[in-house]
PDB file of C-alpha atoms in Angstrom:
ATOM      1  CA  UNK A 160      84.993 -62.958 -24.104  1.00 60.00           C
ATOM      2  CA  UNK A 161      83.965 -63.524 -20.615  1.00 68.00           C
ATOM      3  CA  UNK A 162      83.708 -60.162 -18.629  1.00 64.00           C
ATOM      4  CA  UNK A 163      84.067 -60.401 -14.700  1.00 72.00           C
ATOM      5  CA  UNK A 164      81.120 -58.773 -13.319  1.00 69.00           C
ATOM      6  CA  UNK A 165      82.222 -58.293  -9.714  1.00 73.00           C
ATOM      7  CA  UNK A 166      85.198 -56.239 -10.977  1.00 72.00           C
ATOM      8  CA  UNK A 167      82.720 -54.257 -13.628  1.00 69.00           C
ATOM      9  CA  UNK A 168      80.577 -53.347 -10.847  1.00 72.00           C
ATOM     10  CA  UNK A 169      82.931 -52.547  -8.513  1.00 76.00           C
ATOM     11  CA  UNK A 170      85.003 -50.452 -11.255  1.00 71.00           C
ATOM     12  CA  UNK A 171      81.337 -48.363 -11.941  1.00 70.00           C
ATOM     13  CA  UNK A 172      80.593 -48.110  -8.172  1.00 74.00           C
ATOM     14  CA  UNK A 173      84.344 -46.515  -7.571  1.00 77.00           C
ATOM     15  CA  UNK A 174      84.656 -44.983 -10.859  1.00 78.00           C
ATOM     16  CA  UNK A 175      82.225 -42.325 -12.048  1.00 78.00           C
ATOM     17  CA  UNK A 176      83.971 -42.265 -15.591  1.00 78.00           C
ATOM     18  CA  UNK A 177      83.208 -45.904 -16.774  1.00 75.00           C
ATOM     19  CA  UNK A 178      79.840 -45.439 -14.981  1.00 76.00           C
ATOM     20  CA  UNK A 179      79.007 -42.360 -16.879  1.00 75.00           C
ATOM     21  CA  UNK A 180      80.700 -43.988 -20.079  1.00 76.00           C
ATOM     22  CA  UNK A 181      78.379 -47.212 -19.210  1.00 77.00           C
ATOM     23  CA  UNK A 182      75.334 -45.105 -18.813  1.00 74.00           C
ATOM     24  CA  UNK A 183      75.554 -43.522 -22.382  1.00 74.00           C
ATOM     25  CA  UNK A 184      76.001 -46.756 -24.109  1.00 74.00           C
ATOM     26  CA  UNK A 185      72.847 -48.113 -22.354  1.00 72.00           C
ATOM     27  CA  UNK A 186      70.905 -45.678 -21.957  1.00 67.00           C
ATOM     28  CA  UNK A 187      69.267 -43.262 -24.689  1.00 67.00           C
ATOM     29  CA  UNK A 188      69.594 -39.389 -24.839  1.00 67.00           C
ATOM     30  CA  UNK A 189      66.141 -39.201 -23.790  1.00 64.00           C
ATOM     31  CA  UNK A 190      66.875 -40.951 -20.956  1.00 64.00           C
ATOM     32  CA  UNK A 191      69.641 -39.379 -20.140  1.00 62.00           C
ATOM     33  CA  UNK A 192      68.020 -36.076 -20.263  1.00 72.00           C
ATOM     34  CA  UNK A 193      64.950 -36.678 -18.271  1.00 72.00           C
ATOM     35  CA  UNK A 194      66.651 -36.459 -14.952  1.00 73.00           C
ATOM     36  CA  UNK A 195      67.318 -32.757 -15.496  1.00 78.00           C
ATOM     37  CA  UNK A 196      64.473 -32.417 -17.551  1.00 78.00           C
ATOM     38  CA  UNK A 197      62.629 -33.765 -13.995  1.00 78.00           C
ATOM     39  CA  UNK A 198      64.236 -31.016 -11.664  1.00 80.00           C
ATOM     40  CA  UNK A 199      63.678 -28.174 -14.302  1.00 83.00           C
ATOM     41  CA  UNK A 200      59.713 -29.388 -14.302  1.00 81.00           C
ATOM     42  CA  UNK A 201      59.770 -29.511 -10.496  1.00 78.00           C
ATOM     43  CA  UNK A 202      61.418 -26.190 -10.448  1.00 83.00           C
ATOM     44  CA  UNK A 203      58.767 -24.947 -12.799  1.00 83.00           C
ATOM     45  CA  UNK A 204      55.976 -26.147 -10.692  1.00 82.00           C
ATOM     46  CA  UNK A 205      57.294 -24.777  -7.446  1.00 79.00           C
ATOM     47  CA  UNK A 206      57.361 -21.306  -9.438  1.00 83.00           C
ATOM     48  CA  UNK A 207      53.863 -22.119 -10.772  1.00 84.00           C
ATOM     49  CA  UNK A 208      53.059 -22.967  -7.358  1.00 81.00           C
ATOM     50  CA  UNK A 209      54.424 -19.790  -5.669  1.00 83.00           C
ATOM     51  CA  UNK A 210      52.184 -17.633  -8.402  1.00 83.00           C
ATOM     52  CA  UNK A 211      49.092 -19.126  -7.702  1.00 81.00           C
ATOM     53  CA  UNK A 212      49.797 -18.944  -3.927  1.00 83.00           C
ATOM     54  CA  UNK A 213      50.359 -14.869  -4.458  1.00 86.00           C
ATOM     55  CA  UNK A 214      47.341 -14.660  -7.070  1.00 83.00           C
ATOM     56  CA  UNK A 215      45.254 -16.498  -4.078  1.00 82.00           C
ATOM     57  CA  UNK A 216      46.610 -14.116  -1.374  1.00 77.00           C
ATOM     58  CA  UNK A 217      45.621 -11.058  -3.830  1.00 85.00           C
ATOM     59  CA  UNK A 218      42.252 -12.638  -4.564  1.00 83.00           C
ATOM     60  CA  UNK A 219      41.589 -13.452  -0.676  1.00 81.00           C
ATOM     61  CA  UNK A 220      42.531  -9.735  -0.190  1.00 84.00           C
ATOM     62  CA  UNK A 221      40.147  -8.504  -3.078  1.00 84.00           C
ATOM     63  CA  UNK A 222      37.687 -10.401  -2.390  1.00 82.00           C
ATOM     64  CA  UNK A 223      37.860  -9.461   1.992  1.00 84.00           C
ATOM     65  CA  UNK A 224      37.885  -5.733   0.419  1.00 86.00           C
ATOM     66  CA  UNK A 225      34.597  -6.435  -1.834  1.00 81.00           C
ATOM     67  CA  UNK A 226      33.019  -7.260   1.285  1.00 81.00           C
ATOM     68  CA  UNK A 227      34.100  -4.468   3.109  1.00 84.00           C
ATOM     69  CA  UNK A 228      32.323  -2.324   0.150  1.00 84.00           C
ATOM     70  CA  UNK A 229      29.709  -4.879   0.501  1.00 84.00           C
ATOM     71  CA  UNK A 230      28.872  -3.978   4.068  1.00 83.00           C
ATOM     72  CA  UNK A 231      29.176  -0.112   3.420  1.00 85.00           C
ATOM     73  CA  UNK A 232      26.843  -0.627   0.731  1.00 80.00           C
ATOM     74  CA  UNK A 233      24.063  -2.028   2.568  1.00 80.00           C
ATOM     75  CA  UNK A 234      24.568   0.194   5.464  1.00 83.00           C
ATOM     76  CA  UNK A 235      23.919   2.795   2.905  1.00 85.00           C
ATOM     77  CA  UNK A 236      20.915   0.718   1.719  1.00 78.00           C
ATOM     78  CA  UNK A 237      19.702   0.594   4.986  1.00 83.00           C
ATOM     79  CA  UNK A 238      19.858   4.991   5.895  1.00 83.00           C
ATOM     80  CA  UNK A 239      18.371   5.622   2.507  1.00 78.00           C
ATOM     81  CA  UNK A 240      15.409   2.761   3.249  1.00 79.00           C
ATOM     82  CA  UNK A 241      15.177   4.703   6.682  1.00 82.00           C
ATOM     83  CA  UNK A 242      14.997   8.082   5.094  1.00 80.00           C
ATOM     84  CA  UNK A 243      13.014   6.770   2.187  1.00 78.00           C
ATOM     85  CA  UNK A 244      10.696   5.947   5.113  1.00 80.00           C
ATOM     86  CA  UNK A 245      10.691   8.956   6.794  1.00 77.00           C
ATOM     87  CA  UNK A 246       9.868  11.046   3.273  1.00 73.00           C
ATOM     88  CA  UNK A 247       6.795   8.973   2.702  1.00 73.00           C
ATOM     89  CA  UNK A 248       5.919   9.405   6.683  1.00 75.00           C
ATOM     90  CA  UNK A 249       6.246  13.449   5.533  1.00 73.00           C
ATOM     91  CA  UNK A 250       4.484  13.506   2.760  1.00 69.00           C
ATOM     92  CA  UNK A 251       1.563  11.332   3.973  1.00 69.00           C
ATOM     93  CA  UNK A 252       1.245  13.908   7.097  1.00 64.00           C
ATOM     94  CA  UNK A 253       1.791  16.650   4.176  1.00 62.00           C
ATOM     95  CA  UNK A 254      -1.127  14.864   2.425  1.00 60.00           C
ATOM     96  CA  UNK A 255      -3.389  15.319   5.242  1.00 67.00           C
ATOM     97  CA  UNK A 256      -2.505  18.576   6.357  1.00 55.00           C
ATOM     98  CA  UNK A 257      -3.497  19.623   2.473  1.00 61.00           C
ATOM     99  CA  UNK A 258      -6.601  17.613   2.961  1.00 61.00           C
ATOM    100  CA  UNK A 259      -7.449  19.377   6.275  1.00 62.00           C
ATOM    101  CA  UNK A 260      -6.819  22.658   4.673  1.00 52.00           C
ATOM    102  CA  UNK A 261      -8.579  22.211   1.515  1.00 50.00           C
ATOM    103  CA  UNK A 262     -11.527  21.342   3.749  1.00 55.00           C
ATOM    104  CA  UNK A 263     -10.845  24.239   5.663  1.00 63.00           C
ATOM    105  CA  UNK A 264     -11.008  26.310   2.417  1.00 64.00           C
ATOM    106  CA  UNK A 265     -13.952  24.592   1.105  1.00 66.00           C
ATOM    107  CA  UNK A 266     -15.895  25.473   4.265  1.00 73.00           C
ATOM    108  CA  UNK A 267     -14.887  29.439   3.947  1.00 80.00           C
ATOM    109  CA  UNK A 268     -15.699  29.479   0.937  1.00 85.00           C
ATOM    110  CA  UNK A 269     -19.067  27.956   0.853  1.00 81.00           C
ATOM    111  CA  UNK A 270     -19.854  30.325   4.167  1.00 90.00           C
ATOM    112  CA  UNK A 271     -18.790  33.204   1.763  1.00 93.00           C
ATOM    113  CA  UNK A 272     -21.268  32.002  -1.269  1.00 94.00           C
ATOM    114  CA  UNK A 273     -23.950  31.476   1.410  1.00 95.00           C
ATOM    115  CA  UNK A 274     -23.520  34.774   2.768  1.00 94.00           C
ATOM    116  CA  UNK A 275     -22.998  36.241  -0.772  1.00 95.00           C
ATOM    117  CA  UNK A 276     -26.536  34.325  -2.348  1.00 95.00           C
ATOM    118  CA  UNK A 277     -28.284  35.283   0.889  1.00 95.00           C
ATOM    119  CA  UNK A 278     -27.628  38.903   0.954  1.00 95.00           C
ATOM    120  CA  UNK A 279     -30.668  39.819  -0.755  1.00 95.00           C
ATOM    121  CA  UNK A 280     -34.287  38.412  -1.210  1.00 96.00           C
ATOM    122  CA  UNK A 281     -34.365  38.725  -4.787  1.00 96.00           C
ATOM    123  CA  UNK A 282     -32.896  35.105  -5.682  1.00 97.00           C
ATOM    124  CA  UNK A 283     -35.342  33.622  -3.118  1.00 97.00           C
ATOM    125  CA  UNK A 284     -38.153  35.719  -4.616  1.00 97.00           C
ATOM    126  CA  UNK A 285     -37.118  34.522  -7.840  1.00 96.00           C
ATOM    127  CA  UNK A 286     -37.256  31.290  -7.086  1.00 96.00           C
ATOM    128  CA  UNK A 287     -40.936  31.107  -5.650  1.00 95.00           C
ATOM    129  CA  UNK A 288     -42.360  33.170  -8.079  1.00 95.00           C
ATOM    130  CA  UNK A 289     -42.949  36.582  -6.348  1.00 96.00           C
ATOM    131  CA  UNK A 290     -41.955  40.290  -6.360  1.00 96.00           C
ATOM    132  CA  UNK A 291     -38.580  40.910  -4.288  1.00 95.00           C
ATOM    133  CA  UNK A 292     -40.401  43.685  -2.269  1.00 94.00           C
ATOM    134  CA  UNK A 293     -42.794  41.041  -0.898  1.00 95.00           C
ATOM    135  CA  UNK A 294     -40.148  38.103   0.271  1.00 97.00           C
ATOM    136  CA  UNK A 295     -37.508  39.101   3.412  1.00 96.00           C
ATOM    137  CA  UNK A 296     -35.765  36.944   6.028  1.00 97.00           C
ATOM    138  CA  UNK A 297     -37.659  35.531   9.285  1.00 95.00           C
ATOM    139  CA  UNK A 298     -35.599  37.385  11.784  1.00 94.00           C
ATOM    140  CA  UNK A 299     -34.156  35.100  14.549  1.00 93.00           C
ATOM    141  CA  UNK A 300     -36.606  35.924  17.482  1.00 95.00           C
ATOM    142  CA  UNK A 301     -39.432  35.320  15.001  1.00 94.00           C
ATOM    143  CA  UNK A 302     -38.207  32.037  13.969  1.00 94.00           C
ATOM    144  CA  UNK A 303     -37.243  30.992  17.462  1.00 95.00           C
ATOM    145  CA  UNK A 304     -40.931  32.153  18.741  1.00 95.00           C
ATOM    146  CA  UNK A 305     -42.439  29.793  15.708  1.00 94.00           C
ATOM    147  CA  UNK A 306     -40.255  26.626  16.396  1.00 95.00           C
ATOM    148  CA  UNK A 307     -41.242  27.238  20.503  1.00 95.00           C
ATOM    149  CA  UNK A 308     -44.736  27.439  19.386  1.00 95.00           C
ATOM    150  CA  UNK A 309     -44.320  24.456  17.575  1.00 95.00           C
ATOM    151  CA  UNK A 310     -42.535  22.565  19.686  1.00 96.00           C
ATOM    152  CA  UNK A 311     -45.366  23.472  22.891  1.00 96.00           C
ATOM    153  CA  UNK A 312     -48.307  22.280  20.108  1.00 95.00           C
ATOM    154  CA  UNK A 313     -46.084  19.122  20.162  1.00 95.00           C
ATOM    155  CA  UNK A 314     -46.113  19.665  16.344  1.00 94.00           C
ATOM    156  CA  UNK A 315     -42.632  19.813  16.400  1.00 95.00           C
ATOM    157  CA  UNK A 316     -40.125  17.709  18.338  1.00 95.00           C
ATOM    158  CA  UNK A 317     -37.067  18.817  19.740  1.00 95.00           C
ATOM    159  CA  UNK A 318     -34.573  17.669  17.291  1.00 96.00           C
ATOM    160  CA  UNK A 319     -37.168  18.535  14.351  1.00 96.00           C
ATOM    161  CA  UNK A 320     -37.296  22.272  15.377  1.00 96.00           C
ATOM    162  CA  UNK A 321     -33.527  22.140  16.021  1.00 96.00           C
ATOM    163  CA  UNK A 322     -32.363  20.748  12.495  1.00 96.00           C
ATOM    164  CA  UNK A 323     -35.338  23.371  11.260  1.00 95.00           C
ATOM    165  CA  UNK A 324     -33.145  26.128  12.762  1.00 94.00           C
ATOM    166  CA  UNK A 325     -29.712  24.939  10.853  1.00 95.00           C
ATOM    167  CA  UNK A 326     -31.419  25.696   7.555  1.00 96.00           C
ATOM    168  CA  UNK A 327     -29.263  27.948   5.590  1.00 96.00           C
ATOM    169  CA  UNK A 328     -32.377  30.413   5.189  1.00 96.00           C
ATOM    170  CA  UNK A 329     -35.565  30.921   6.137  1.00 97.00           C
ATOM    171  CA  UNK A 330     -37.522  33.471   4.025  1.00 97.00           C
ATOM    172  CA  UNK A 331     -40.850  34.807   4.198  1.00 96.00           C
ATOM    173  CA  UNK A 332     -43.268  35.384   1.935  1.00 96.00           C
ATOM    174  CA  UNK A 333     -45.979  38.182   2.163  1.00 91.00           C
ATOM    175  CA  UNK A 334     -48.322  38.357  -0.436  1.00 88.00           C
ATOM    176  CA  UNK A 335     -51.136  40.603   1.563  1.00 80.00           C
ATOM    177  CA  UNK A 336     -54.498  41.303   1.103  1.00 81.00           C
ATOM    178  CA  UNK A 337     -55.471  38.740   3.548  1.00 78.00           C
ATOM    179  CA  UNK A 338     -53.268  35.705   1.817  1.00 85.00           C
ATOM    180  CA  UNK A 339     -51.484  33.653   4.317  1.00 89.00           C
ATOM    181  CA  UNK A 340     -47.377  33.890   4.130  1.00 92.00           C
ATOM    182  CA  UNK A 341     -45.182  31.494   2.471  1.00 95.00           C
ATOM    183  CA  UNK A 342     -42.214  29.954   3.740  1.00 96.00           C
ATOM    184  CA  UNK A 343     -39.001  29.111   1.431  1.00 97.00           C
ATOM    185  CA  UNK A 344     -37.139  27.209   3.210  1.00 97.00           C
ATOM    186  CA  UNK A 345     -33.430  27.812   1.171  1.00 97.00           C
ATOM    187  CA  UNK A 346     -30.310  25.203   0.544  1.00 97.00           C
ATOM    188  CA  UNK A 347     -27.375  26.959  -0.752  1.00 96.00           C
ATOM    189  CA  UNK A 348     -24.346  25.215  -1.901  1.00 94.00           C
ATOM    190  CA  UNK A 349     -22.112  26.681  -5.150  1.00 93.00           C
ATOM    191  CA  UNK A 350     -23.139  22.901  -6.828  1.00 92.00           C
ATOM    192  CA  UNK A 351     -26.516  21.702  -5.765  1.00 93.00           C
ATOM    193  CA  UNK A 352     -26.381  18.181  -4.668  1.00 93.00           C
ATOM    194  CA  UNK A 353     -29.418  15.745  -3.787  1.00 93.00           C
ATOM    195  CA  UNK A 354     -28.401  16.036  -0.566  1.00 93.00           C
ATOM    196  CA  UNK A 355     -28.838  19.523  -0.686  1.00 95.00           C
ATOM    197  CA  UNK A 356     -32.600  18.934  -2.201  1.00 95.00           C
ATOM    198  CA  UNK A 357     -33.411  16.563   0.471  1.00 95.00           C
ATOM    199  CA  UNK A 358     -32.610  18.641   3.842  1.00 96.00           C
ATOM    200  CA  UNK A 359     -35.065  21.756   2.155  1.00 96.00           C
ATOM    201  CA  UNK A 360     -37.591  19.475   0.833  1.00 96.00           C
ATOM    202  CA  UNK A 361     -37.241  17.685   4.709  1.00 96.00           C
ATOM    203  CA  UNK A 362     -37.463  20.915   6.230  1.00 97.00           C
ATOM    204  CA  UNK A 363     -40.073  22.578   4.147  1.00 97.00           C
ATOM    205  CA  UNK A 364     -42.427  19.586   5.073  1.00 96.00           C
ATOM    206  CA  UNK A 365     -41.048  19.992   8.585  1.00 96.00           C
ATOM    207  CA  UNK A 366     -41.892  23.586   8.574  1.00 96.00           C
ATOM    208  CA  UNK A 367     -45.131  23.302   7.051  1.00 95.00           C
ATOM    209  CA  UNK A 368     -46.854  20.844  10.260  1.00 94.00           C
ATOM    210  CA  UNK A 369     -46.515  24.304  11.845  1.00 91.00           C
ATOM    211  CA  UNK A 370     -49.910  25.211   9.635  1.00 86.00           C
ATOM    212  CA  UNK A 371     -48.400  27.562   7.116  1.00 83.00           C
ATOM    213  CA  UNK A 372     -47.161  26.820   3.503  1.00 92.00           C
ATOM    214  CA  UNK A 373     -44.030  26.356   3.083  1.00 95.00           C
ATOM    215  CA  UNK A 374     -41.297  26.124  -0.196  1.00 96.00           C
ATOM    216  CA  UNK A 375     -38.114  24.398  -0.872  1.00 97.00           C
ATOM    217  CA  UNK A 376     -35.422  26.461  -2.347  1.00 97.00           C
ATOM    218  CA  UNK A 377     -31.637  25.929  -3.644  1.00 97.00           C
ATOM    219  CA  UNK A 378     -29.986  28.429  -4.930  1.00 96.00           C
ATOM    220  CA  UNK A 379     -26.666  27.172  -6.578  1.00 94.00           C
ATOM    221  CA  UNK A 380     -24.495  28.110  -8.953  1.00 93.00           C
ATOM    222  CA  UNK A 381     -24.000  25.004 -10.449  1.00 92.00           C
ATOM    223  CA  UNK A 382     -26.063  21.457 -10.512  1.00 90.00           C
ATOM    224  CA  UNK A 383     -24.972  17.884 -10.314  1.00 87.00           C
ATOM    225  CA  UNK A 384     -26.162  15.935 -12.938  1.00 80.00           C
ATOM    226  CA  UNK A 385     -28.667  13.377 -11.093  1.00 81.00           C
ATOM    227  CA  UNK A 386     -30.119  16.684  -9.001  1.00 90.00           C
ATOM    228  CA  UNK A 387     -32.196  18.456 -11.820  1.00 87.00           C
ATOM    229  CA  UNK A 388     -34.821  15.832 -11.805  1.00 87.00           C
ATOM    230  CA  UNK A 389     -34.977  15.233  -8.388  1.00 87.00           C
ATOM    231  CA  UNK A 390     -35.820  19.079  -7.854  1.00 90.00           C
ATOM    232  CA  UNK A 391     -38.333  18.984 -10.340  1.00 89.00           C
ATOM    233  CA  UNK A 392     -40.222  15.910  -8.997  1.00 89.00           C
ATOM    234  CA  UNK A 393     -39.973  17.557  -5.394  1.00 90.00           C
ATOM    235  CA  UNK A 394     -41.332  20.572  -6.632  1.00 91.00           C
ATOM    236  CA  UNK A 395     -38.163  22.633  -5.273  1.00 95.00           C
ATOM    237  CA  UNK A 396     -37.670  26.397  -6.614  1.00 95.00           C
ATOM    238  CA  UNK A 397     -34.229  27.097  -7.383  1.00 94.00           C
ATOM    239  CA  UNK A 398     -32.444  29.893  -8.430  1.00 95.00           C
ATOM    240  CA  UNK A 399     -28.048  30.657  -9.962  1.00 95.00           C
ATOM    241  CA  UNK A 400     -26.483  32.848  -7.985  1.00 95.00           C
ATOM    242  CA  UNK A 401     -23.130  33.500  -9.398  1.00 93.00           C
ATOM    243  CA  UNK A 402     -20.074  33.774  -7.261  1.00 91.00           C
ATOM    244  CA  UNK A 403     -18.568  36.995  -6.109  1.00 84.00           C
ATOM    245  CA  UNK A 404     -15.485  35.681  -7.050  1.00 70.00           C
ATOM    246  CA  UNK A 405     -14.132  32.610  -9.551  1.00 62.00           C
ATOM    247  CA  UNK A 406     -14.193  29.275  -7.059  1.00 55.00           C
ATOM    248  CA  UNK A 407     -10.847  27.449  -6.209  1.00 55.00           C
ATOM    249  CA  UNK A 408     -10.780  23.791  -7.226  1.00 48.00           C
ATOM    250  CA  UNK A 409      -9.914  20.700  -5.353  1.00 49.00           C
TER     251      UNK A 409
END
């Protein structure tokens, strides 16, 4: 059977029924389908699309909030770093006020156990070996008279006779019947230290150019431990005093 062509084609381009009824007997139902199957994808897609492009708006917005909190949060980082420097600042000047005043304190109260140890002769006495009624205090104009003596013999310099006067005492010794006096020359500090030792074994030598015999003395309450040997080599008299009252500790 011999089909004319020009009239089949021109029949399917005017005639959507015998294109249509062409298009199912060539074509398969897949085929056929995947035109609409096509625009439902592409409508899918373009929904897909439009989600992510909200879900990327959202996340642009969360994510220009997170650095808003970011931003407040090391602003806050910052004033506590600023404070946190301003509390150490405090307590380092609190440090060294304490440290000022616990000097302070340590000072008043080794001028009250000086004054309290030196009250009376007896712990000097004690310490050189003789009766309390024979040992009192040089009085000031007698100890200024010996040092200018000194000092005139050129026995003495100046700075000698001066460190002389800072002792903490000067005690004399009167053991009569024609004996000469002794000098104690005290330390007193409420835990004897060698450096304590050394100034009234310096002293005592000091004082003794001056032609009279002389003593070191500490009287202490307490002793460190590398002192007791070093007063015994020096030959220093020592004597406790307790404190008046319990000491503070630093």
């Amino acid at each position: 059977m011999t089909v004319d062509l020009d009239a089949l084609l021109s029949a399917l381009k005017s005639d959507p029924v015998p294109r249509d009824a062409i298009r199912r007997e060539v074509l398969t139902e897949d085929l056929l389908a995947l035109p609409g199957q096509v625009a439902r994808l592409a409508a899918h897609t373009d929904a897909r699309f439009a989600e992510v492009g909200v879900a990327l708006a959202q996340l642009a917005n969360r994510m220009d909030q997170l650095t808003v909190r970011i931003d407040q949060l090391t602003e806050r980082v910052d004033k506590l770093a600023g404070q946190m420097a301003e509390l150490v600042a405090q307590v380092g000047t609190l440090a060294k006020a304490q440290q000022r005043m616990g000097g302070e304190v340590s000072r008043l109260v080794g001028a009250e156990y000086e004054a309290w140890a030196l009250r009376t002769a007896r712990p000097v006495a004690r310490a050189v070996g003789a009766p309390p009624a024979q040992v009192h205090p040089i009085s000031a104009v007698a100890l200024d008279a010996l040092l200018t003596a000194a000092e005139d013999a050129d026995v003495l310099e100046p700075d000698a006779a001066d460190d002389l006067a800072l002792a903490n005492g000067i005690f004399v010794w009167e053991p009569g019947e024609g004996s000469p006096p002794v000098y104690a020359v005290v330390e007193v500090s409420v835990t004897a230290k060698s450096g304590d030792v050394d100034r009234a074994v310096a002293r005592a030598n000091l004082l003794a150019k001056t032609g009279g015999t002389s003593r070191a003395v500490v009287l202490r309450d307490a002793v460190a431990d590398d002192v007791a040997l070093g007063m015994k080599a020096h030959h220093v008299g020592w004597q406790r005093v307790a404190p008046r009252h319990a000491m503070p500790m630093f």
